[in-house]
Amino acid sequence: MSILRGIPTDIYCTFDGPPQPAIHWYSHSSTNWNDSPTMIRDNIQIQRYSSGQLTLYQSKLTLTADNSADGNSFKLYRSCKASYGSYSGTVVFSGGSVNTDVAVFTPIGITSLTGPSKVRAGSSAEFTAIAESPPVPKFIWFYNGIRLTDEISGALKTSSQYEHVYTKNSMRVVDSGRYGVSLLYTGYTTPTEPVSLYTTVIESCPTLSAPTNGFLSCSPANYQGVSDVSCTLSCDQGYQLQGSKSRYVCADGVWEHYGILNPENKLPKCLRVVPPAVRTLTYTTRYYLSWVASCTDDIGDYARAGFYYFMKGADSNIPCVATGDCYLNQDYFRYTDPLAACSAVGRVLALSAQYIQNKNTNENKLAPIVSVLNDYVAETVFNLYSVFAAASCTTSCNCCIKDSCMLSPSTTTSRLKCSSYSNIGLRKRSAPDQLSQIKLVPEEDEGGRIGKDDTYSSLNKEEDVVCEEGSISVRNLCVECEAGTYQTGNECLVCPIGSYQSVAGMTSCIPCPKSTSTVEAGSDSSENCVGICLMPDVGHGSSSPPRNWLTEIGSRVTIWCDNGYTINGRTSEIITFNSCEQVVSCSSIKISAEKTAVVEGGEIKLTCTLSTSSTIQNEPCTWYYNDIVLLTTQTPTIRDSSTFVQYTATLAEVSSDYTGSFSCSIGADESTNSVEVQVFGIVFEGGNKLMAEGDDIKLYCGAEIPERNSDVQLRWTLNDIPVGNEEALTFNSPVGSLYISSADPSNEGEYRCIVTYSNIGYVISNPLSITVLGFRNSLYDITTVSGATVTLECTTNYSDKTLWSKEGNLLEETGSSLTISNVASDNVG
């Protein structure tokens, strides 16, 4: 027995009684009952009585075969066994068990579904489904749960498999989604559950535009049609990149900086570098300091120490070097004159300061100091000044520095600070470019070491700038905020929606006039202030931009529909936002046409599908043509309670008057999509036409051309027999012609033009009946005798009145024959 994959199938076992048996279900690996039976369930589902004393006990088991496209096709072997206890009734039964034969269930359905997980926009996607048989399956394709096709026969792949390939051309990004297929087997009324896979349509990487005064270096250099790219952004000389990120990557057609706030993949700006208002350069050193203590007062002897770093690239006339804008850590040093604390000796900076000593607090420090002194004396190498200071504190004077002589700091901080703007005394201002020349190095030009060992010293450089209004500091450079932005603090912020700034280096933005707004931040022109609306709520869906966002009239917005709903027949669509009153809604109703291009005299077949996610039930379907009611269908053609309900309508022998928009509604006044159908016909004047023998026949036939690359052929017939040459009609030349020179009666009859449209059909015009007026016989010379009778015959193909003449003079006689009796000499002529 065959069972459908993914569809629950109930099987039953029935046993006699009484007594009531315990019924057990078993699975097997073959039809041999003893081949590894495994109990899977025991369950009495139904108890039923017969007309006699016999009772039937029935158990139900539900089988569900794997429905995944890669599911196994193994057969299922099932049996059941009844176990009876002893029974004493009308008969005596001691008990026992009985089992059924092993039943074989063969799962049938989709065994393989393949298709691309990613496909580039504009290309085709091919999906291949393989199904088990027998019986013979028909394939039904779906997109996001919406039916794409009717039942389609597949091709026999093997004796037990059928295959069908579904191809979708010109894929768009909005075509991303889940593509699935189900089967309807011969003899079954219910299709299998769909098996599906997800396909993402990716665009090639959009082209990035380098900012003004910047340039991009990309790999690959020409990435048109490529979906994976890496680009590096740089700025021209005199410009600085806003922000620190300079490398950008595109993967699967999406740039990493793309987002709802940056839908156009805009890059950071290259901002113009401008001179700062103030630039400050500070070198700070920490180094070992020798000092000399004194017991005479709270200020120690002068500590003279070299700055121990050589200034390269600095002229002595740079104000901060010449004046010595320097200082020592003032927690431990005191200046008699701040300006004298720093002096340049050559290009080595010398510092002079008094070391601050804290008086003894009358605590006895002698014992710990002596202990420390002993430790110093025990050292192999010791500092003479430290020993001297410690020894001086062993006397009775109360002059110990800090808490003890030995606990005073052995390092201190010195700082050289140069600024392009001085707020101390009358010091001169240094130019910013002079400051950039100052470099401190730990060695003389000749390579000789100055100062203490580097173990005890360190050097740190700090630069700081203060920028003019309208510019900000970026990596110690001042850059000007560009048009469309304004400066606040140390940031260039984009002008918010509703404002603009057309001038660079400003600290505010200009509001748009009343009733207008910009639709995005960062506008640099008043022309960007346009009429705007709030994006409305999308019925049964969502949008980008989202609800209540400012949206420019005339802009394009993306609509996504909820499951089971569509817009313009699609689950997502890009539409034009035309007015603030525009209603945007997804619909559970979708109309489609078997063909959107038909010829005159053909059929228009329409389908109206209602998603079962809708609350509409058992309502008639009304069809519209150009918003005018066309007809009503009372009952659906197909009803699938799990997915959809379908109505169909057929318009037969249509004329070109049916070119237009068709839509449908079911029940409520819910909006639906429309489908445009074009009926192609020909322009040819039929009827009757008289022509004189010897005249030229010129006939013209015009055709409607679907599109510029259409394949349209025109041919002619005379009395249903081809005449003339076949010719191709084009979008720019849609008229064909037939030309016959010097017509005679053999050219008369019914003329028709026939236009054939590739993949659509052909149209035959109404007939044009042409009669060529002429004589059916000719007069000939007659020689006779006087008194004879002569009859002349002159037959035409049309006229009922024939006129005769002699030597050009009209005679009174009429008719197709002229009889002359008693011929005489006056009858000669």
PDB file of N, CA, C and O in Angstrom, residues 660-705:
ATOM      1  N   GLY A 660      -7.352  45.880 -21.433  1.00  0.00           N
ATOM      2  CA  GLY A 660      -7.529  46.723 -20.258  1.00  0.00           C
ATOM      3  C   GLY A 660      -7.190  46.004 -18.979  1.00  0.00           C
ATOM      4  O   GLY A 660      -6.474  44.999 -18.976  1.00  0.00           O
ATOM      5  N   SER A 661      -7.744  46.505 -17.883  1.00  0.00           N
ATOM      6  CA  SER A 661      -7.410  46.035 -16.539  1.00  0.00           C
ATOM      7  C   SER A 661      -8.547  45.189 -15.987  1.00  0.00           C
ATOM      8  O   SER A 661      -9.710  45.614 -15.992  1.00  0.00           O
ATOM      9  N   PHE A 662      -8.202  43.992 -15.487  1.00  0.00           N
ATOM     10  CA  PHE A 662      -9.177  43.098 -14.871  1.00  0.00           C
ATOM     11  C   PHE A 662      -8.851  42.954 -13.388  1.00  0.00           C
ATOM     12  O   PHE A 662      -7.680  42.881 -12.996  1.00  0.00           O
ATOM     13  N   SER A 663      -9.883  42.911 -12.553  1.00  0.00           N
ATOM     14  CA  SER A 663      -9.714  42.712 -11.111  1.00  0.00           C
ATOM     15  C   SER A 663     -10.892  41.903 -10.598  1.00  0.00           C
ATOM     16  O   SER A 663     -11.848  41.626 -11.339  1.00  0.00           O
ATOM     17  N   CYS A 664     -10.809  41.522  -9.326  1.00  0.00           N
ATOM     18  CA  CYS A 664     -11.888  40.736  -8.742  1.00  0.00           C
ATOM     19  C   CYS A 664     -12.032  41.094  -7.273  1.00  0.00           C
ATOM     20  O   CYS A 664     -11.125  41.654  -6.656  1.00  0.00           O
ATOM     21  N   SER A 665     -13.195  40.789  -6.716  1.00  0.00           N
ATOM     22  CA  SER A 665     -13.430  40.975  -5.277  1.00  0.00           C
ATOM     23  C   SER A 665     -14.287  39.819  -4.793  1.00  0.00           C
ATOM     24  O   SER A 665     -15.092  39.264  -5.546  1.00  0.00           O
ATOM     25  N   ILE A 666     -14.072  39.472  -3.531  1.00  0.00           N
ATOM     26  CA  ILE A 666     -14.830  38.383  -2.914  1.00  0.00           C
ATOM     27  C   ILE A 666     -15.349  38.891  -1.582  1.00  0.00           C
ATOM     28  O   ILE A 666     -14.560  39.187  -0.677  1.00  0.00           O
ATOM     29  N   GLY A 667     -16.641  39.048  -1.480  1.00  0.00           N
ATOM     30  CA  GLY A 667     -17.215  39.468  -0.213  1.00  0.00           C
ATOM     31  C   GLY A 667     -16.943  40.923   0.101  1.00  0.00           C
ATOM     32  O   GLY A 667     -17.470  41.830  -0.548  1.00  0.00           O
ATOM     33  N   ALA A 668     -16.073  41.155   1.093  1.00  0.00           N
ATOM     34  CA  ALA A 668     -15.848  42.506   1.601  1.00  0.00           C
ATOM     35  C   ALA A 668     -15.166  43.372   0.557  1.00  0.00           C
ATOM     36  O   ALA A 668     -14.614  42.896  -0.427  1.00  0.00           O
ATOM     37  N   ASP A 669     -15.217  44.673   0.808  1.00  0.00           N
ATOM     38  CA  ASP A 669     -14.607  45.635  -0.120  1.00  0.00           C
ATOM     39  C   ASP A 669     -13.109  45.717   0.112  1.00  0.00           C
ATOM     40  O   ASP A 669     -12.559  46.785   0.360  1.00  0.00           O
ATOM     41  N   GLU A 670     -12.454  44.595   0.050  1.00  0.00           N
ATOM     42  CA  GLU A 670     -11.004  44.573   0.232  1.00  0.00           C
ATOM     43  C   GLU A 670     -10.316  44.798  -1.102  1.00  0.00           C
ATOM     44  O   GLU A 670     -10.748  44.263  -2.120  1.00  0.00           O
ATOM     45  N   SER A 671      -9.276  45.627  -1.088  1.00  0.00           N
ATOM     46  CA  SER A 671      -8.587  45.934  -2.341  1.00  0.00           C
ATOM     47  C   SER A 671      -7.901  44.684  -2.878  1.00  0.00           C
ATOM     48  O   SER A 671      -7.483  43.815  -2.129  1.00  0.00           O
ATOM     49  N   THR A 672      -7.820  44.590  -4.175  1.00  0.00           N
ATOM     50  CA  THR A 672      -7.154  43.459  -4.818  1.00  0.00           C
ATOM     51  C   THR A 672      -6.200  44.003  -5.868  1.00  0.00           C
ATOM     52  O   THR A 672      -6.261  45.183  -6.231  1.00  0.00           O
ATOM     53  N   ASN A 673      -5.343  43.155  -6.338  1.00  0.00           N
ATOM     54  CA  ASN A 673      -4.468  43.580  -7.428  1.00  0.00           C
ATOM     55  C   ASN A 673      -5.243  43.564  -8.740  1.00  0.00           C
ATOM     56  O   ASN A 673      -6.384  43.099  -8.813  1.00  0.00           O
ATOM     57  N   SER A 674      -4.662  44.076  -9.771  1.00  0.00           N
ATOM     58  CA  SER A 674      -5.267  44.020 -11.094  1.00  0.00           C
ATOM     59  C   SER A 674      -4.264  43.395 -12.052  1.00  0.00           C
ATOM     60  O   SER A 674      -3.068  43.388 -11.798  1.00  0.00           O
ATOM     61  N   VAL A 675      -4.780  42.841 -13.133  1.00  0.00           N
ATOM     62  CA  VAL A 675      -3.925  42.253 -14.146  1.00  0.00           C
ATOM     63  C   VAL A 675      -4.274  42.901 -15.474  1.00  0.00           C
ATOM     64  O   VAL A 675      -5.451  43.051 -15.828  1.00  0.00           O
ATOM     65  N   GLU A 676      -3.252  43.335 -16.186  1.00  0.00           N
ATOM     66  CA  GLU A 676      -3.443  43.973 -17.472  1.00  0.00           C
ATOM     67  C   GLU A 676      -3.409  42.915 -18.574  1.00  0.00           C
ATOM     68  O   GLU A 676      -2.458  42.140 -18.679  1.00  0.00           O
ATOM     69  N   VAL A 677      -4.457  42.887 -19.385  1.00  0.00           N
ATOM     70  CA  VAL A 677      -4.547  41.950 -20.498  1.00  0.00           C
ATOM     71  C   VAL A 677      -4.646  42.762 -21.793  1.00  0.00           C
ATOM     72  O   VAL A 677      -5.418  43.716 -21.877  1.00  0.00           O
ATOM     73  N   GLN A 678      -3.871  42.378 -22.775  1.00  0.00           N
ATOM     74  CA  GLN A 678      -3.893  43.056 -24.061  1.00  0.00           C
ATOM     75  C   GLN A 678      -4.388  42.088 -25.126  1.00  0.00           C
ATOM     76  O   GLN A 678      -3.889  40.971 -25.257  1.00  0.00           O
ATOM     77  N   VAL A 679      -5.410  42.532 -25.849  1.00  0.00           N
ATOM     78  CA  VAL A 679      -5.967  41.735 -26.943  1.00  0.00           C
ATOM     79  C   VAL A 679      -5.452  42.327 -28.250  1.00  0.00           C
ATOM     80  O   VAL A 679      -5.720  43.495 -28.558  1.00  0.00           O
ATOM     81  N   PHE A 680      -4.721  41.531 -28.975  1.00  0.00           N
ATOM     82  CA  PHE A 680      -4.093  42.015 -30.196  1.00  0.00           C
ATOM     83  C   PHE A 680      -4.972  41.695 -31.407  1.00  0.00           C
ATOM     84  O   PHE A 680      -5.396  40.553 -31.598  1.00  0.00           O
ATOM     85  N   GLY A 681      -5.231  42.702 -32.222  1.00  0.00           N
ATOM     86  CA  GLY A 681      -6.033  42.537 -33.419  1.00  0.00           C
ATOM     87  C   GLY A 681      -5.347  43.188 -34.605  1.00  0.00           C
ATOM     88  O   GLY A 681      -4.208  43.655 -34.522  1.00  0.00           O
ATOM     89  N   ILE A 682      -6.071  43.213 -35.724  1.00  0.00           N
ATOM     90  CA  ILE A 682      -5.521  43.808 -36.927  1.00  0.00           C
ATOM     91  C   ILE A 682      -6.493  44.853 -37.463  1.00  0.00           C
ATOM     92  O   ILE A 682      -7.692  44.817 -37.161  1.00  0.00           O
ATOM     93  N   VAL A 683      -5.954  45.776 -38.241  1.00  0.00           N
ATOM     94  CA  VAL A 683      -6.754  46.824 -38.867  1.00  0.00           C
ATOM     95  C   VAL A 683      -6.776  46.553 -40.363  1.00  0.00           C
ATOM     96  O   VAL A 683      -5.751  46.690 -41.053  1.00  0.00           O
ATOM     97  N   PHE A 684      -7.971  46.135 -40.841  1.00  0.00           N
ATOM     98  CA  PHE A 684      -8.122  45.817 -42.264  1.00  0.00           C
ATOM     99  C   PHE A 684      -9.577  46.036 -42.637  1.00  0.00           C
ATOM    100  O   PHE A 684     -10.483  45.524 -41.965  1.00  0.00           O
ATOM    101  N   GLU A 685      -9.786  46.807 -43.687  1.00  0.00           N
ATOM    102  CA  GLU A 685     -11.146  47.162 -44.089  1.00  0.00           C
ATOM    103  C   GLU A 685     -11.695  46.098 -45.033  1.00  0.00           C
ATOM    104  O   GLU A 685     -11.236  45.939 -46.169  1.00  0.00           O
ATOM    105  N   GLY A 686     -12.684  45.315 -44.515  1.00  0.00           N
ATOM    106  CA  GLY A 686     -13.305  44.301 -45.342  1.00  0.00           C
ATOM    107  C   GLY A 686     -14.467  44.884 -46.155  1.00  0.00           C
ATOM    108  O   GLY A 686     -14.641  46.093 -46.262  1.00  0.00           O
ATOM    109  N   GLY A 687     -15.267  43.994 -46.737  1.00  0.00           N
ATOM    110  CA  GLY A 687     -16.422  44.435 -47.511  1.00  0.00           C
ATOM    111  C   GLY A 687     -16.270  44.093 -48.985  1.00  0.00           C
ATOM    112  O   GLY A 687     -15.689  43.068 -49.347  1.00  0.00           O
ATOM    113  N   ASN A 688     -16.827  44.963 -49.838  1.00  0.00           N
ATOM    114  CA  ASN A 688     -16.798  44.746 -51.282  1.00  0.00           C
ATOM    115  C   ASN A 688     -16.128  45.937 -51.960  1.00  0.00           C
ATOM    116  O   ASN A 688     -16.291  47.086 -51.530  1.00  0.00           O
ATOM    117  N   LYS A 689     -15.422  45.665 -53.029  1.00  0.00           N
ATOM    118  CA  LYS A 689     -14.725  46.728 -53.746  1.00  0.00           C
ATOM    119  C   LYS A 689     -14.722  46.415 -55.236  1.00  0.00           C
ATOM    120  O   LYS A 689     -14.452  45.284 -55.651  1.00  0.00           O
ATOM    121  N   LEU A 690     -15.072  47.449 -56.055  1.00  0.00           N
ATOM    122  CA  LEU A 690     -15.056  47.314 -57.494  1.00  0.00           C
ATOM    123  C   LEU A 690     -13.812  47.980 -58.052  1.00  0.00           C
ATOM    124  O   LEU A 690     -13.450  49.073 -57.629  1.00  0.00           O
ATOM    125  N   MET A 691     -13.199  47.323 -59.032  1.00  0.00           N
ATOM    126  CA  MET A 691     -12.023  47.895 -59.676  1.00  0.00           C
ATOM    127  C   MET A 691     -12.121  47.669 -61.177  1.00  0.00           C
ATOM    128  O   MET A 691     -12.697  46.669 -61.642  1.00  0.00           O
ATOM    129  N   ALA A 692     -11.533  48.584 -61.897  1.00  0.00           N
ATOM    130  CA  ALA A 692     -11.525  48.452 -63.356  1.00  0.00           C
ATOM    131  C   ALA A 692     -10.365  47.574 -63.798  1.00  0.00           C
ATOM    132  O   ALA A 692      -9.296  47.576 -63.183  1.00  0.00           O
ATOM    133  N   GLU A 693     -10.622  46.833 -64.815  1.00  0.00           N
ATOM    134  CA  GLU A 693      -9.563  45.996 -65.360  1.00  0.00           C
ATOM    135  C   GLU A 693      -8.388  46.873 -65.792  1.00  0.00           C
ATOM    136  O   GLU A 693      -8.572  47.926 -66.393  1.00  0.00           O
ATOM    137  N   GLY A 694      -7.169  46.440 -65.387  1.00  0.00           N
ATOM    138  CA  GLY A 694      -5.973  47.214 -65.710  1.00  0.00           C
ATOM    139  C   GLY A 694      -5.508  48.125 -64.578  1.00  0.00           C
ATOM    140  O   GLY A 694      -4.373  48.613 -64.592  1.00  0.00           O
ATOM    141  N   ASP A 695      -6.389  48.347 -63.583  1.00  0.00           N
ATOM    142  CA  ASP A 695      -5.970  49.133 -62.425  1.00  0.00           C
ATOM    143  C   ASP A 695      -5.051  48.298 -61.530  1.00  0.00           C
ATOM    144  O   ASP A 695      -5.048  47.059 -61.587  1.00  0.00           O
ATOM    145  N   ASP A 696      -4.309  48.998 -60.660  1.00  0.00           N
ATOM    146  CA  ASP A 696      -3.441  48.313 -59.689  1.00  0.00           C
ATOM    147  C   ASP A 696      -4.214  48.054 -58.401  1.00  0.00           C
ATOM    148  O   ASP A 696      -4.979  48.911 -57.935  1.00  0.00           O
ATOM    149  N   ILE A 697      -3.984  46.881 -57.794  1.00  0.00           N
ATOM    150  CA  ILE A 697      -4.577  46.555 -56.491  1.00  0.00           C
ATOM    151  C   ILE A 697      -3.537  46.854 -55.410  1.00  0.00           C
ATOM    152  O   ILE A 697      -2.426  46.302 -55.441  1.00  0.00           O
ATOM    153  N   LYS A 698      -3.905  47.724 -54.453  1.00  0.00           N
ATOM    154  CA  LYS A 698      -3.033  48.053 -53.326  1.00  0.00           C
ATOM    155  C   LYS A 698      -3.820  47.852 -52.037  1.00  0.00           C
ATOM    156  O   LYS A 698      -4.804  48.548 -51.795  1.00  0.00           O
ATOM    157  N   LEU A 699      -3.412  46.876 -51.240  1.00  0.00           N
ATOM    158  CA  LEU A 699      -4.084  46.557 -49.974  1.00  0.00           C
ATOM    159  C   LEU A 699      -3.108  46.758 -48.807  1.00  0.00           C
ATOM    160  O   LEU A 699      -1.915  46.458 -48.929  1.00  0.00           O
ATOM    161  N   TYR A 700      -3.651  47.243 -47.661  1.00  0.00           N
ATOM    162  CA  TYR A 700      -2.831  47.480 -46.475  1.00  0.00           C
ATOM    163  C   TYR A 700      -3.486  46.810 -45.265  1.00  0.00           C
ATOM    164  O   TYR A 700      -4.718  46.803 -45.133  1.00  0.00           O
ATOM    165  N   CYS A 701      -2.630  46.265 -44.383  1.00  0.00           N
ATOM    166  CA  CYS A 701      -3.120  45.599 -43.163  1.00  0.00           C
ATOM    167  C   CYS A 701      -2.201  45.986 -42.004  1.00  0.00           C
ATOM    168  O   CYS A 701      -0.978  45.777 -42.074  1.00  0.00           O
ATOM    169  N   GLY A 702      -2.782  46.586 -40.971  1.00  0.00           N
ATOM    170  CA  GLY A 702      -2.004  47.001 -39.807  1.00  0.00           C
ATOM    171  C   GLY A 702      -2.237  46.078 -38.619  1.00  0.00           C
ATOM    172  O   GLY A 702      -3.318  45.512 -38.452  1.00  0.00           O
ATOM    173  N   ALA A 703      -1.203  45.901 -37.781  1.00  0.00           N
ATOM    174  CA  ALA A 703      -1.294  45.017 -36.611  1.00  0.00           C
ATOM    175  C   ALA A 703      -0.796  45.735 -35.369  1.00  0.00           C
ATOM    176  O   ALA A 703       0.080  46.590 -35.438  1.00  0.00           O
ATOM    177  N   GLU A 704      -1.369  45.364 -34.210  1.00  0.00           N
ATOM    178  CA  GLU A 704      -0.870  45.867 -32.930  1.00  0.00           C
ATOM    179  C   GLU A 704       0.345  45.031 -32.529  1.00  0.00           C
ATOM    180  O   GLU A 704       0.284  43.803 -32.513  1.00  0.00           O
ATOM    181  N   ILE A 705       1.421  45.707 -32.203  1.00  0.00           N
ATOM    182  CA  ILE A 705       2.679  45.028 -31.862  1.00  0.00           C
ATOM    183  C   ILE A 705       2.869  45.061 -30.349  1.00  0.00           C
ATOM    184  O   ILE A 705       2.848  46.142 -29.743  1.00  0.00           O
TER     185      ILE A 705
END
